[in-house]
């Protein structure tokens, strides 16, 4: 670092900080996050780590006082330089490996999970889209993401005294979001419109900069729209099917129109899940308008589109009945060069049944040049699931659905302590080595047992402190005693984490199937075990909410109290604490319903171990030495048989493998065998199950 003693003007830094807050690059750079936090720890916490809100609310005086400290000012200057270098780097991965992609990939997704302060995501699909966007930026791939600006986001979860989930919708203050209205050359907002039934719905776009990637968030909340149309973009997956189809018209058709209005010409349209499928109809309309035949138009659209499917759960695929489709499209179906009946066939799983609902996944599959699932097994399951669309194909393997296994954006999911740990060991380099398995194989061998174990302790301790604060807050709301939550949980105990959407197929309470046996496990004083749960159930999923309630009931059982914990309001912040602090990350879905899963991938860089059903990504990743498996590579057909069997497998692996290995200590109190497994996990998982590898694979297989 240059030993410049020149004083840095604070007004210049202020300008730089405002610019930095408007680019979500800071959400994957811990130095930048630390600077925002130190500017005002109070506002940082209050805003759920929102840099834009912090800068909007901090007083001039406080800001300049802070920046008057030359040591701090130099750190700010350093981060601003890093940011500048990043944004202007010309020798990216893509500059060597994807030169032929000159115009952007347009990536359509109903949700994006970039950061806890940008509440336009609900769960795994959104996080994946966010991580994909960040890696596209890191790798230098021209990229524009399209989604909706949800002005009340996804709900905040509060648990009642009875353990029941309540949903609270909290308005997003658009002035405190890092977004800006998209305007034309004269500075006026670009307003586009779509037709829904008899109505025209107008919308604008708010742009969000994510490193070098641009995101456009479409917003119908305009005074010139009727009330119900203003609410189309109110909530992530909000409302009934009529709202849902309206959201998907705005996303798909509106998205293409906004790109046109902005003069952006994508090289490929990537549909991340079926919600944006209507974009293919808009592209079709443009072709028909040029005067080409329907056959030729279709061909031209297919050439431009690709599709990723994300779930084998039937309810996870949007379907709209014929009445709703007719109401929405009847007046303009001729612009697609077809009749209503013909349009319905584009979304029909069984064309011989004319009154079947319109399935968005089918439209995607029919209108894409390629389609893929998100793990090998999910690819196979998808080929089976959709083979009826390809009656001419006789062999299952030939059904044109491939697979690319999901990953995570490692720098987004590593925290301060973990950054320091790897920086000390390997310098700053590790942050760019996610395509280099050799680097990780070599680097893990440089870690001593003592360092690794001390690091694990630090992370576990941080999680416990976080959990205590959260439980304290939650229980103060009930007006009960809260003192007990200040000392809850044990920083030396084997700590298991389980956090994800509380969809019933993920079977959150599976561990408690054989209740008496599991009580014995938790009652062993010499080998203490604790488990922390978190997760939201879909607002209309009462069965999922009952699962939450059951977990909370267990957490109040006299023999489990303080050892079984449920943390409310799972979001990316809660996730970051859990995935770093947990020794074991538990994942026990019904097979093969977890298409990939990604939360378990987030733990590897922190030295946690996975214990999972052989489903999704883990089926490919597990090699016997880098974590634990629940059962094998197969499953009984009947769900009740599978549940029963997996409960046994889960109990067995915890009791006979995980606990003994975690508590098998040498003279220094270190679990040597355990740490060997941790090293194997880091070396095999970090350089493979990340979004750099994933996006590079999309480039090679589908984007080029
Ligand atoms: C990673 C993540 C998910 C996805 O978790 P899975 O276990 O893959 O379903 C969902 N929600 C949040 C907040 C996450 O961080």
XYZ file of C-alpha atoms and ligand atoms in Angstrom:
719
model
C 0.000 0.000 0.000
C 1.320 3.474 -0.878
C 2.546 5.393 2.126
C 0.775 8.537 1.075
C 0.445 11.044 3.874
C -1.580 13.439 1.770
C -4.855 14.256 3.472
C -7.899 13.119 1.577
C -10.734 15.585 1.195
C -13.846 14.323 2.874
C -16.246 15.834 0.347
C -14.653 13.706 -2.353
C -15.078 10.626 -0.191
C -18.691 11.478 0.522
C -19.374 11.608 -3.182
C -17.588 8.295 -3.614
C -19.564 6.687 -0.805
C -22.882 7.751 -2.312
C -21.846 6.273 -5.644
C -20.707 3.096 -3.894
C -23.997 2.751 -2.003
C -25.815 2.754 -5.361
C -23.933 -0.251 -6.666
C -24.571 -3.529 -4.877
C -20.939 -4.471 -5.445
C -20.566 -3.486 -1.798
C -22.733 -6.454 -0.758
C -19.908 -8.834 -1.678
C -17.020 -6.776 -0.411
C -16.569 -6.941 3.367
C -14.245 -3.918 3.475
C -17.002 -1.803 1.970
C -19.574 -3.246 4.377
C -17.341 -2.525 7.346
C -17.009 1.080 6.276
C -20.760 1.592 6.064
C -21.197 -0.115 9.390
C -18.568 2.010 11.092
C -20.082 5.213 9.728
C -23.031 4.566 12.002
C -23.368 1.197 13.717
C -26.806 2.190 14.932
C -28.243 3.130 11.530
C -26.562 0.098 10.006
C -28.422 -2.252 12.335
C -31.667 -0.299 12.233
C -31.800 -0.350 8.426
C -30.967 -4.081 8.195
C -27.624 -3.157 6.627
C -28.951 -0.771 3.999
C -26.135 1.506 2.804
C -28.517 3.825 0.927
C -30.754 4.279 3.969
C -27.750 4.839 6.178
C -26.401 7.619 3.972
C -29.876 9.161 3.680
C -30.303 9.264 7.451
C -26.845 10.060 8.747
C -26.242 13.711 9.640
C -23.726 15.764 7.618
C -21.934 16.436 10.827
C -21.532 12.819 11.819
C -20.454 11.854 8.316
C -17.773 14.512 8.084
C -16.612 13.879 11.615
C -16.113 10.223 10.790
C -14.300 10.957 7.550
C -12.146 13.544 9.310
C -10.316 10.613 10.857
C -7.459 10.127 8.395
C -7.032 6.452 9.120
C -10.668 5.803 8.374
C -10.545 8.129 5.367
C -7.671 6.144 3.902
C -9.642 2.919 4.254
C -12.580 4.518 2.462
C -10.251 5.725 -0.260
C -8.831 2.230 -0.599
C -12.283 0.674 -1.024
C -13.288 3.298 -3.577
C -10.157 2.461 -5.540
C -10.973 -1.256 -5.381
C -14.441 -0.466 -6.666
C -13.070 1.671 -9.482
C -10.598 -1.035 -10.482
C -13.341 -3.644 -10.488
C -15.681 -1.585 -12.644
C -12.978 -0.765 -15.175
C -11.243 -4.112 -15.403
C -10.858 -5.047 -19.064
C -9.165 -8.426 -18.631
C -12.077 -10.419 -17.298
C -12.728 -14.130 -17.688
C -15.212 -13.317 -20.464
C -12.662 -11.230 -22.352
C -10.802 -14.501 -22.905
C -13.528 -17.120 -22.794
C -16.692 -15.496 -24.068
C -15.635 -12.853 -26.560
C -18.473 -13.803 -28.882
C -21.115 -12.661 -26.374
C -21.263 -9.000 -27.324
C -24.789 -8.047 -26.404
C -26.268 -8.802 -23.024
C -27.905 -11.940 -21.753
C -31.379 -10.822 -20.646
C -32.100 -12.848 -17.525
C -35.737 -12.823 -16.436
C -36.593 -13.815 -12.879
C -39.628 -13.100 -10.696
C -37.271 -12.579 -7.758
C -33.655 -11.623 -7.103
C -31.961 -12.105 -3.745
C -29.047 -9.687 -3.688
C -29.021 -8.632 -0.063
C -31.284 -8.449 2.974
C -31.785 -4.711 2.388
C -33.284 -5.218 -1.088
C -36.409 -7.193 -0.295
C -37.377 -8.482 -3.719
C -36.827 -12.168 -3.016
C -38.603 -14.944 -1.173
C -36.195 -17.872 -1.203
C -33.789 -20.116 -3.044
C -34.841 -19.181 -6.591
C -34.205 -15.507 -5.887
C -30.900 -16.102 -4.136
C -29.755 -18.181 -7.080
C -30.718 -15.380 -9.492
C -28.853 -12.857 -7.347
C -25.740 -15.002 -7.135
C -25.911 -15.683 -10.899
C -26.013 -11.924 -11.559
C -23.004 -11.271 -9.340
C -20.907 -13.977 -10.950
C -21.892 -12.732 -14.419
C -20.536 -9.371 -13.294
C -17.337 -10.832 -11.820
C -16.702 -12.860 -14.963
C -17.418 -9.860 -17.202
C -20.408 -11.249 -19.085
C -22.751 -8.594 -20.490
C -25.873 -9.093 -18.443
C -29.196 -7.432 -17.809
C -31.634 -8.843 -15.265
C -35.378 -8.164 -15.381
C -37.756 -8.438 -12.453
C -40.425 -6.449 -10.611
C -40.104 -3.668 -8.052
C -42.127 -5.063 -5.167
C -43.003 -2.081 -3.055
C -43.848 -4.211 -0.022
C -41.420 -6.994 -0.832
C -41.892 -10.414 0.696
C -43.489 -10.655 4.125
C -41.661 -10.337 7.411
C -42.331 -13.287 9.643
C -43.424 -12.885 13.223
C -44.224 -15.840 15.405
C -47.076 -15.499 17.897
C -46.834 -16.765 21.470
C -48.643 -19.874 20.200
C -45.971 -20.555 17.622
C -48.079 -19.516 14.645
C -46.539 -17.617 11.720
C -47.928 -14.178 10.968
C -47.089 -12.266 7.827
C -46.330 -8.566 8.000
C -45.914 -6.509 4.887
C -43.615 -3.574 5.418
C -43.504 -0.860 2.734
C -40.153 -0.403 1.032
C -39.031 3.226 1.049
C -38.020 3.644 -2.593
C -35.987 6.739 -1.703
C -33.804 4.556 0.482
C -33.234 1.882 -2.116
C -30.198 1.911 -4.400
C -32.512 2.228 -7.406
C -33.036 4.996 -9.933
C -35.873 5.592 -12.365
C -34.983 4.801 -15.942
C -35.338 7.998 -17.979
C -35.099 8.959 -21.627
C -32.705 11.453 -23.232
C -34.732 14.380 -21.906
C -34.732 13.084 -18.368
C -38.363 11.938 -18.402
C -39.230 8.500 -17.031
C -39.663 5.892 -19.742
C -43.247 4.660 -19.424
C -44.313 1.484 -21.226
C -47.581 -0.404 -21.177
C -49.070 -3.855 -21.455
C -52.665 -4.904 -22.074
C -54.404 -7.132 -19.586
C -57.955 -7.989 -20.647
C -59.734 -4.700 -21.450
C -57.154 -2.589 -19.704
C -53.871 -0.929 -20.381
C -51.413 -1.053 -17.518
C -48.541 1.403 -17.491
C -45.210 0.782 -15.834
C -41.786 2.304 -15.355
C -38.444 0.659 -14.611
C -36.121 1.270 -11.714
C -32.562 0.336 -12.395
C -30.296 -1.328 -9.932
C -26.571 -1.667 -10.547
C -25.021 -4.939 -9.364
C -21.329 -4.620 -10.130
C -21.231 -4.479 -13.909
C -24.653 -6.109 -14.257
C -27.741 -3.992 -14.741
C -31.072 -4.966 -13.214
C -34.395 -3.480 -14.325
C -37.239 -3.625 -11.826
C -40.624 -2.938 -13.396
C -43.105 -0.988 -11.326
C -46.831 -0.472 -11.994
C -47.352 1.764 -8.969
C -48.202 4.868 -11.016
C -50.963 7.388 -10.395
C -52.270 6.933 -13.943
C -53.048 3.251 -13.213
C -56.197 2.035 -11.466
C -55.737 0.954 -7.879
C -55.773 -2.797 -8.606
C -53.162 -2.339 -11.326
C -50.954 -0.316 -9.045
C -50.969 -3.323 -6.764
C -49.762 -5.789 -9.394
C -46.208 -5.225 -8.230
C -47.006 -4.906 -4.508
C -45.819 -8.295 -3.220
C -43.420 -11.035 -4.246
C -45.731 -13.790 -5.554
C -48.636 -11.802 -4.150
C -52.373 -12.309 -4.441
C -54.572 -14.738 -6.339
C -54.062 -16.241 -9.800
C -55.424 -13.076 -11.451
C -52.691 -11.028 -9.756
C -50.202 -13.711 -10.579
C -50.954 -13.714 -14.299
C -50.866 -9.907 -14.293
C -47.424 -9.986 -12.652
C -46.237 -12.442 -15.255
C -47.584 -10.328 -18.137
C -45.727 -7.312 -16.789
C -42.559 -9.344 -16.204
C -42.480 -11.226 -19.509
C -44.195 -8.970 -22.043
C -43.433 -5.752 -20.172
C -39.810 -6.761 -19.722
C -39.246 -7.109 -23.457
C -40.989 -3.788 -24.112
C -38.832 -1.970 -21.583
C -35.672 -3.423 -23.124
C -36.864 -2.193 -26.543
C -37.686 1.268 -25.166
C -34.197 1.477 -23.684
C -32.561 0.310 -26.899
C -31.093 -2.828 -25.296
C -30.733 -5.729 -27.755
C -30.165 -8.987 -25.865
C -28.277 -11.847 -27.473
C -30.215 -14.423 -25.441
C -33.347 -14.384 -23.293
C -32.834 -16.593 -20.268
C -36.038 -17.537 -18.445
C -35.176 -18.386 -14.866
C -38.231 -20.534 -14.056
C -41.504 -20.291 -15.958
C -42.853 -17.016 -14.544
C -41.505 -14.992 -17.454
C -42.657 -17.383 -20.211
C -44.965 -14.779 -21.797
C -41.876 -12.999 -23.070
C -41.837 -15.586 -25.855
C -45.290 -14.389 -26.958
C -44.061 -10.812 -27.135
C -41.125 -11.900 -29.280
C -43.554 -13.885 -31.420
C -45.785 -10.825 -31.845
C -42.815 -8.796 -33.055
C -41.977 -11.459 -35.630
C -45.572 -11.740 -36.854
C -45.720 -7.940 -37.107
C -42.744 -8.066 -39.464
C -44.913 -10.204 -41.705
C -43.352 -13.657 -41.351
C -45.394 -16.838 -41.043
C -46.226 -18.309 -37.639
C -43.951 -21.261 -38.332
C -40.998 -19.030 -39.200
C -41.777 -16.635 -36.350
C -41.732 -19.486 -33.888
C -38.402 -20.672 -35.226
C -36.921 -17.191 -34.807
C -38.130 -16.916 -31.223
C -36.844 -20.341 -30.256
C -33.386 -19.365 -31.502
C -33.238 -16.551 -28.951
C -34.546 -18.196 -25.777
C -33.289 -20.587 -23.144
C -35.055 -21.916 -20.065
C -34.058 -23.203 -16.632
C -36.617 -25.222 -14.679
C -36.222 -25.341 -10.907
C -38.610 -27.795 -9.351
C -40.150 -31.223 -9.838
C -42.923 -30.323 -7.367
C -46.090 -30.093 -9.545
C -47.504 -27.103 -7.627
C -44.296 -25.224 -8.358
C -45.321 -24.848 -12.009
C -47.716 -22.022 -12.797
C -50.936 -23.035 -14.500
C -53.732 -20.711 -15.597
C -57.191 -21.924 -16.525
C -58.720 -21.292 -19.908
C -61.198 -18.644 -18.676
C -58.467 -16.530 -17.183
C -56.258 -16.957 -20.240
C -59.184 -16.013 -22.482
C -59.958 -12.931 -20.423
C -56.347 -11.817 -20.586
C -55.444 -12.674 -24.190
C -58.604 -12.938 -26.290
C -58.508 -9.380 -27.593
C -54.971 -9.655 -28.917
C -54.368 -13.294 -29.652
C -54.565 -12.503 -33.394
C -51.370 -10.472 -33.004
C -49.677 -13.795 -32.334
C -51.009 -15.091 -35.624
C -53.297 -17.622 -33.960
C -56.634 -18.312 -32.282
C -57.301 -18.720 -28.576
C -57.475 -22.513 -28.960
C -54.127 -22.537 -30.709
C -52.600 -20.363 -28.006
C -53.860 -22.749 -25.321
C -51.997 -25.566 -27.061
C -48.699 -23.747 -26.502
C -49.165 -24.335 -22.789
C -50.838 -27.690 -22.910
C -49.360 -30.796 -21.362
C -51.894 -32.953 -23.219
C -53.075 -31.263 -26.434
C -55.826 -33.878 -26.764
C -57.512 -32.321 -23.717
C -58.493 -28.839 -24.901
C -59.691 -27.571 -21.537
C -56.493 -28.205 -19.642
C -54.962 -25.233 -17.879
C -52.165 -23.333 -19.578
C -48.810 -24.344 -18.111
C -46.029 -21.763 -18.190
C -43.312 -24.429 -18.080
C -44.712 -26.007 -21.233
C -44.625 -22.655 -23.025
C -40.984 -22.241 -21.994
C -40.063 -25.720 -23.171
C -41.799 -25.237 -26.526
C -40.234 -21.851 -27.157
C -36.613 -22.359 -26.096
C -33.543 -23.509 -27.979
C -32.374 -25.245 -24.818
C -33.723 -26.208 -21.419
C -32.065 -27.442 -18.274
C -32.663 -28.623 -14.753
C -30.427 -27.586 -11.850
C -28.662 -30.845 -10.927
C -28.019 -34.143 -12.700
C -30.814 -35.928 -10.892
C -33.186 -33.019 -11.450
C -32.318 -33.070 -15.155
C -33.276 -36.742 -15.263
C -36.467 -36.218 -13.264
C -37.406 -33.319 -15.576
C -36.881 -35.415 -18.694
C -39.242 -37.989 -17.220
C -41.710 -35.321 -16.131
C -41.976 -33.564 -19.507
C -41.365 -36.413 -21.947
C -45.025 -36.300 -23.054
C -44.200 -33.058 -24.851
C -41.871 -34.975 -27.155
C -43.967 -37.917 -28.389
C -41.602 -38.462 -31.327
C -38.676 -39.115 -28.958
C -38.557 -42.723 -27.929
C -35.606 -42.794 -25.552
C -35.855 -40.879 -22.266
C -32.224 -39.790 -22.510
C -32.981 -37.959 -25.741
C -35.607 -35.664 -24.195
C -33.940 -32.280 -24.715
C -33.585 -31.152 -21.117
C -30.032 -31.025 -19.811
C -28.681 -29.915 -16.472
C -26.325 -27.443 -14.861
C -25.899 -27.835 -11.130
C -26.534 -24.691 -9.102
C -23.894 -22.843 -7.146
C -23.502 -19.902 -4.783
C -21.568 -16.638 -5.011
C -18.905 -17.321 -2.407
C -17.945 -13.714 -1.661
C -21.573 -12.883 -0.897
C -21.742 -15.676 1.650
C -18.443 -15.182 3.446
C -18.438 -12.910 6.463
C -15.803 -10.802 8.200
C -14.211 -13.579 10.228
C -14.023 -15.958 7.322
C -12.526 -13.258 5.116
C -9.855 -12.573 7.689
C -9.195 -16.287 8.035
C -8.536 -16.791 4.315
C -6.753 -13.468 3.868
C -4.300 -14.420 6.605
C -3.736 -17.765 5.005
C -3.651 -16.941 1.315
C -3.707 -13.175 0.855
C -6.535 -11.609 -1.139
C -6.160 -14.112 -3.956
C -8.661 -16.663 -2.732
C -11.500 -14.292 -3.646
C -10.850 -14.940 -7.317
C -9.949 -18.619 -7.298
C -13.351 -20.196 -7.616
C -12.538 -21.813 -10.930
C -9.300 -23.345 -9.613
C -9.658 -26.592 -7.641
C -5.872 -26.917 -7.364
C -5.596 -23.705 -5.364
C -8.031 -25.002 -2.741
C -6.467 -28.434 -2.572
C -3.123 -26.831 -1.815
C -4.369 -24.064 0.451
C -6.349 -26.297 2.828
C -3.163 -28.215 3.574
C -1.598 -25.037 4.905
C -4.205 -24.726 7.663
C -3.193 -26.086 11.029
C -5.735 -27.949 13.143
C -5.434 -25.278 15.826
C -6.217 -22.417 13.452
C -9.103 -24.225 11.859
C -10.637 -25.241 15.167
C -10.224 -21.741 16.612
C -11.949 -20.349 13.536
C -14.847 -22.759 13.935
C -15.203 -21.734 17.567
C -15.276 -18.055 16.660
C -17.984 -18.572 14.036
C -20.107 -20.777 16.302
C -19.811 -18.223 19.084
C -20.932 -15.416 16.734
C -23.975 -17.411 15.690
C -24.900 -18.049 19.302
C -24.613 -14.388 20.203
C -26.756 -13.521 17.205
C -29.367 -16.117 18.199
C -29.449 -14.801 21.759
C -30.067 -11.224 20.567
C -32.812 -12.365 18.211
C -34.568 -14.509 20.815
C -34.321 -11.702 23.326
C -36.039 -9.305 20.908
C -38.719 -11.825 19.999
C -39.553 -12.659 23.581
C -39.557 -9.034 24.739
C -42.432 -8.616 22.307
C -44.400 -11.283 24.175
C -43.724 -9.475 27.459
C -42.388 -12.678 29.044
C -39.137 -12.954 30.935
C -36.188 -12.635 28.581
C -33.178 -13.012 30.864
C -32.985 -16.730 30.103
C -32.252 -15.998 26.443
C -29.066 -14.156 27.296
C -27.287 -17.360 28.278
C -29.024 -19.855 26.050
C -27.007 -22.213 23.771
C -23.519 -23.570 24.320
C -20.529 -22.349 22.282
C -18.757 -25.689 22.687
C -21.678 -27.877 21.644
C -22.085 -29.569 18.297
C -24.330 -27.071 16.513
C -26.669 -28.182 13.744
C -28.347 -25.685 11.434
C -31.562 -26.150 9.469
C -32.941 -23.174 7.556
C -34.938 -22.943 4.370
C -38.507 -22.387 3.239
C -40.864 -24.458 5.346
C -42.325 -26.322 2.385
C -43.589 -29.647 3.693
C -41.466 -31.732 1.320
C -38.392 -30.365 3.106
C -39.624 -32.150 6.254
C -38.251 -29.789 8.915
C -39.442 -31.918 11.887
C -38.056 -35.214 10.511
C -35.408 -35.337 13.232
C -38.106 -35.659 15.875
C -39.810 -38.689 14.330
C -38.472 -41.042 17.014
C -38.935 -38.601 19.814
C -37.708 -40.665 22.776
C -34.524 -41.649 21.000
C -33.723 -38.098 19.978
C -34.424 -36.874 23.543
C -31.611 -39.167 24.683
C -29.277 -37.572 22.147
C -30.067 -34.075 23.423
C -29.815 -35.171 27.049
C -26.232 -36.420 26.844
C -24.347 -33.913 29.018
C -20.925 -35.103 27.907
C -21.631 -34.712 24.228
C -23.954 -31.728 23.985
C -25.887 -31.189 20.777
C -28.033 -28.219 19.754
C -30.006 -27.332 16.646
C -31.124 -23.975 15.300
C -34.025 -23.731 12.863
C -35.265 -20.842 10.745
C -37.566 -20.485 7.770
C -40.756 -19.003 6.408
C -43.808 -20.929 5.250
C -45.703 -19.650 2.226
C -48.592 -17.432 3.468
C -51.183 -19.915 2.173
C -49.361 -23.055 3.304
C -50.995 -23.998 6.591
C -49.251 -27.365 6.634
C -45.882 -25.583 6.454
C -46.989 -23.283 9.267
C -47.904 -26.325 11.355
C -44.350 -27.594 10.856
C -43.032 -24.317 12.265
C -45.409 -24.640 15.179
C -44.254 -28.182 15.869
C -40.593 -27.166 15.883
C -41.436 -24.348 18.285
C -43.327 -26.772 20.503
C -40.256 -29.003 20.680
C -38.137 -25.976 21.549
C -40.210 -25.450 24.698
C -40.061 -29.087 25.835
C -38.340 -29.153 29.258
C -35.563 -31.461 28.023
C -35.004 -29.580 24.771
C -35.310 -25.996 25.922
C -32.183 -24.049 25.052
C -31.000 -26.823 22.725
C -33.674 -26.638 20.054
C -34.180 -23.107 18.794
C -36.329 -21.484 16.132
C -35.256 -18.034 14.912
C -37.949 -15.928 13.290
C -37.838 -13.969 10.038
C -35.349 -15.965 7.995
C -33.672 -13.700 5.457
C -30.218 -13.383 3.918
C -28.833 -11.890 7.106
C -30.110 -14.712 9.306
C -28.872 -17.130 6.655
C -25.366 -15.648 6.701
C -25.123 -16.196 10.469
C -26.495 -19.709 10.346
C -24.437 -21.013 7.445
C -21.220 -19.715 8.989
C -21.827 -20.796 12.590
C -23.292 -24.277 12.119
C -20.954 -27.264 12.376
C -23.429 -29.403 10.496
C -25.949 -28.249 7.925
C -28.945 -30.528 7.854
C -30.983 -31.097 4.704
C -33.628 -33.813 4.694
C -36.095 -33.325 1.833
C -38.157 -36.039 0.246
C -36.142 -37.355 -2.664
C -36.087 -36.341 -5.523
C -37.977 -33.131 -4.797
C -35.019 -30.897 -3.891
C -34.032 -29.929 -7.413
C -30.641 -28.666 -6.296
C -30.627 -26.810 -2.976
C -27.937 -24.227 -2.374
C -27.903 -23.404 1.329
C -25.551 -26.315 2.046
C -23.091 -24.957 -0.522
C -22.800 -21.730 1.475
C -21.278 -23.456 4.503
C -18.175 -24.961 2.872
C -16.047 -21.797 2.879
C -16.691 -21.509 6.646
C -15.640 -25.054 7.466
C -19.089 -26.519 8.121
C -20.138 -30.010 7.039
C -23.244 -31.127 5.185
C -25.492 -33.901 6.369
C -28.015 -34.433 3.627
C -30.298 -36.741 1.732
C -28.636 -37.792 -1.531
C -30.715 -35.354 -3.532
C -29.964 -32.346 -5.736
C -26.394 -31.041 -5.608
C -25.334 -33.223 -2.651
C -25.872 -36.422 -4.620
C -23.069 -35.240 -6.935
C -20.889 -33.629 -4.306
C -20.735 -36.265 -1.572
C -17.760 -38.610 -1.920
C -17.778 -40.356 1.457
C -15.087 -38.097 2.924
C -16.444 -34.539 2.675
C -19.590 -34.602 4.810
C -22.371 -37.066 5.657
C -25.183 -38.712 3.774
C -28.624 -39.654 4.995
C -29.376 -42.906 3.202
C -28.189 -43.738 -0.296
C -28.764 -42.995 -3.948
C -32.320 -44.224 -4.253
C -35.687 -43.960 -2.553
C -38.893 -45.916 -1.960
C -41.825 -44.638 -4.022
C -44.332 -44.192 -1.202
C -43.799 -41.025 0.820
C -44.738 -42.566 4.164
C -42.244 -45.390 3.663
C -39.578 -42.903 2.633
C -40.272 -40.660 5.642
C -40.045 -43.589 8.033
C -36.853 -44.914 6.490
C -35.124 -41.522 6.266
C -35.954 -40.776 9.899
C -34.027 -43.946 10.810
C -31.105 -43.075 8.537
C -30.964 -39.570 9.974
C -30.949 -40.790 13.549
C -28.254 -43.340 12.729
C -25.869 -40.924 11.042
C -26.161 -38.393 13.867
C -25.822 -40.959 16.624
C -23.194 -43.240 15.155
C -21.123 -40.936 12.929
C -21.539 -37.223 13.558
C -21.532 -37.110 17.356
C -18.692 -39.600 17.876
C -16.488 -37.905 15.303
C -17.160 -34.388 16.585
C -16.335 -35.456 20.153
C -13.364 -37.646 19.345
C -10.639 -35.259 20.602
C -6.868 -35.421 20.853
C -4.879 -34.261 23.903
C -5.316 -30.619 22.841
C -9.080 -31.039 22.636
C -9.118 -30.991 18.852
C -11.295 -33.339 16.759
C -8.602 -34.279 14.247
C -10.693 -36.627 12.139
C -13.510 -34.101 11.951
C -11.165 -31.401 10.714
C -9.799 -33.737 8.091
C -13.339 -34.046 6.804
C -13.693 -30.253 6.891
C -10.569 -29.843 4.762
C -11.910 -32.360 2.279
C -15.191 -30.437 2.167
C -13.461 -27.126 1.457
C -11.185 -28.576 -1.196
C -13.909 -30.476 -3.054
C -16.915 -28.157 -2.649
C -15.738 -24.541 -2.740
C -14.213 -24.603 -6.251
C -17.130 -26.605 -7.693
C -20.439 -25.564 -6.133
C -20.158 -21.843 -6.818
C -21.831 -19.563 -9.375
C -18.582 -18.735 -11.214
C -18.384 -22.391 -12.287
C -22.136 -22.410 -12.894
C -22.215 -19.254 -15.046
C -19.138 -20.414 -16.963
C -21.057 -23.608 -17.711
C -24.091 -21.625 -18.908
C -21.755 -19.680 -21.176
C -20.209 -22.785 -22.698
C -23.348 -24.886 -23.015
C -26.147 -22.398 -23.596
C -25.187 -18.721 -23.910
C -22.724 -18.970 -26.793
C -29.708 -19.958 0.424
C -31.041 -19.508 0.845
C -32.183 -20.225 0.478
C -32.110 -21.524 -0.299
O -31.987 -22.583 0.608
P -32.193 -24.107 0.180
O -31.775 -24.901 1.334
O -31.342 -24.339 -0.995
O -33.630 -24.261 -0.127
C -33.421 -19.755 0.873
N -33.536 -18.619 1.584
C -32.471 -17.902 1.969
C -32.659 -16.651 2.757
C -31.181 -18.315 1.606
O -30.132 -17.590 1.981
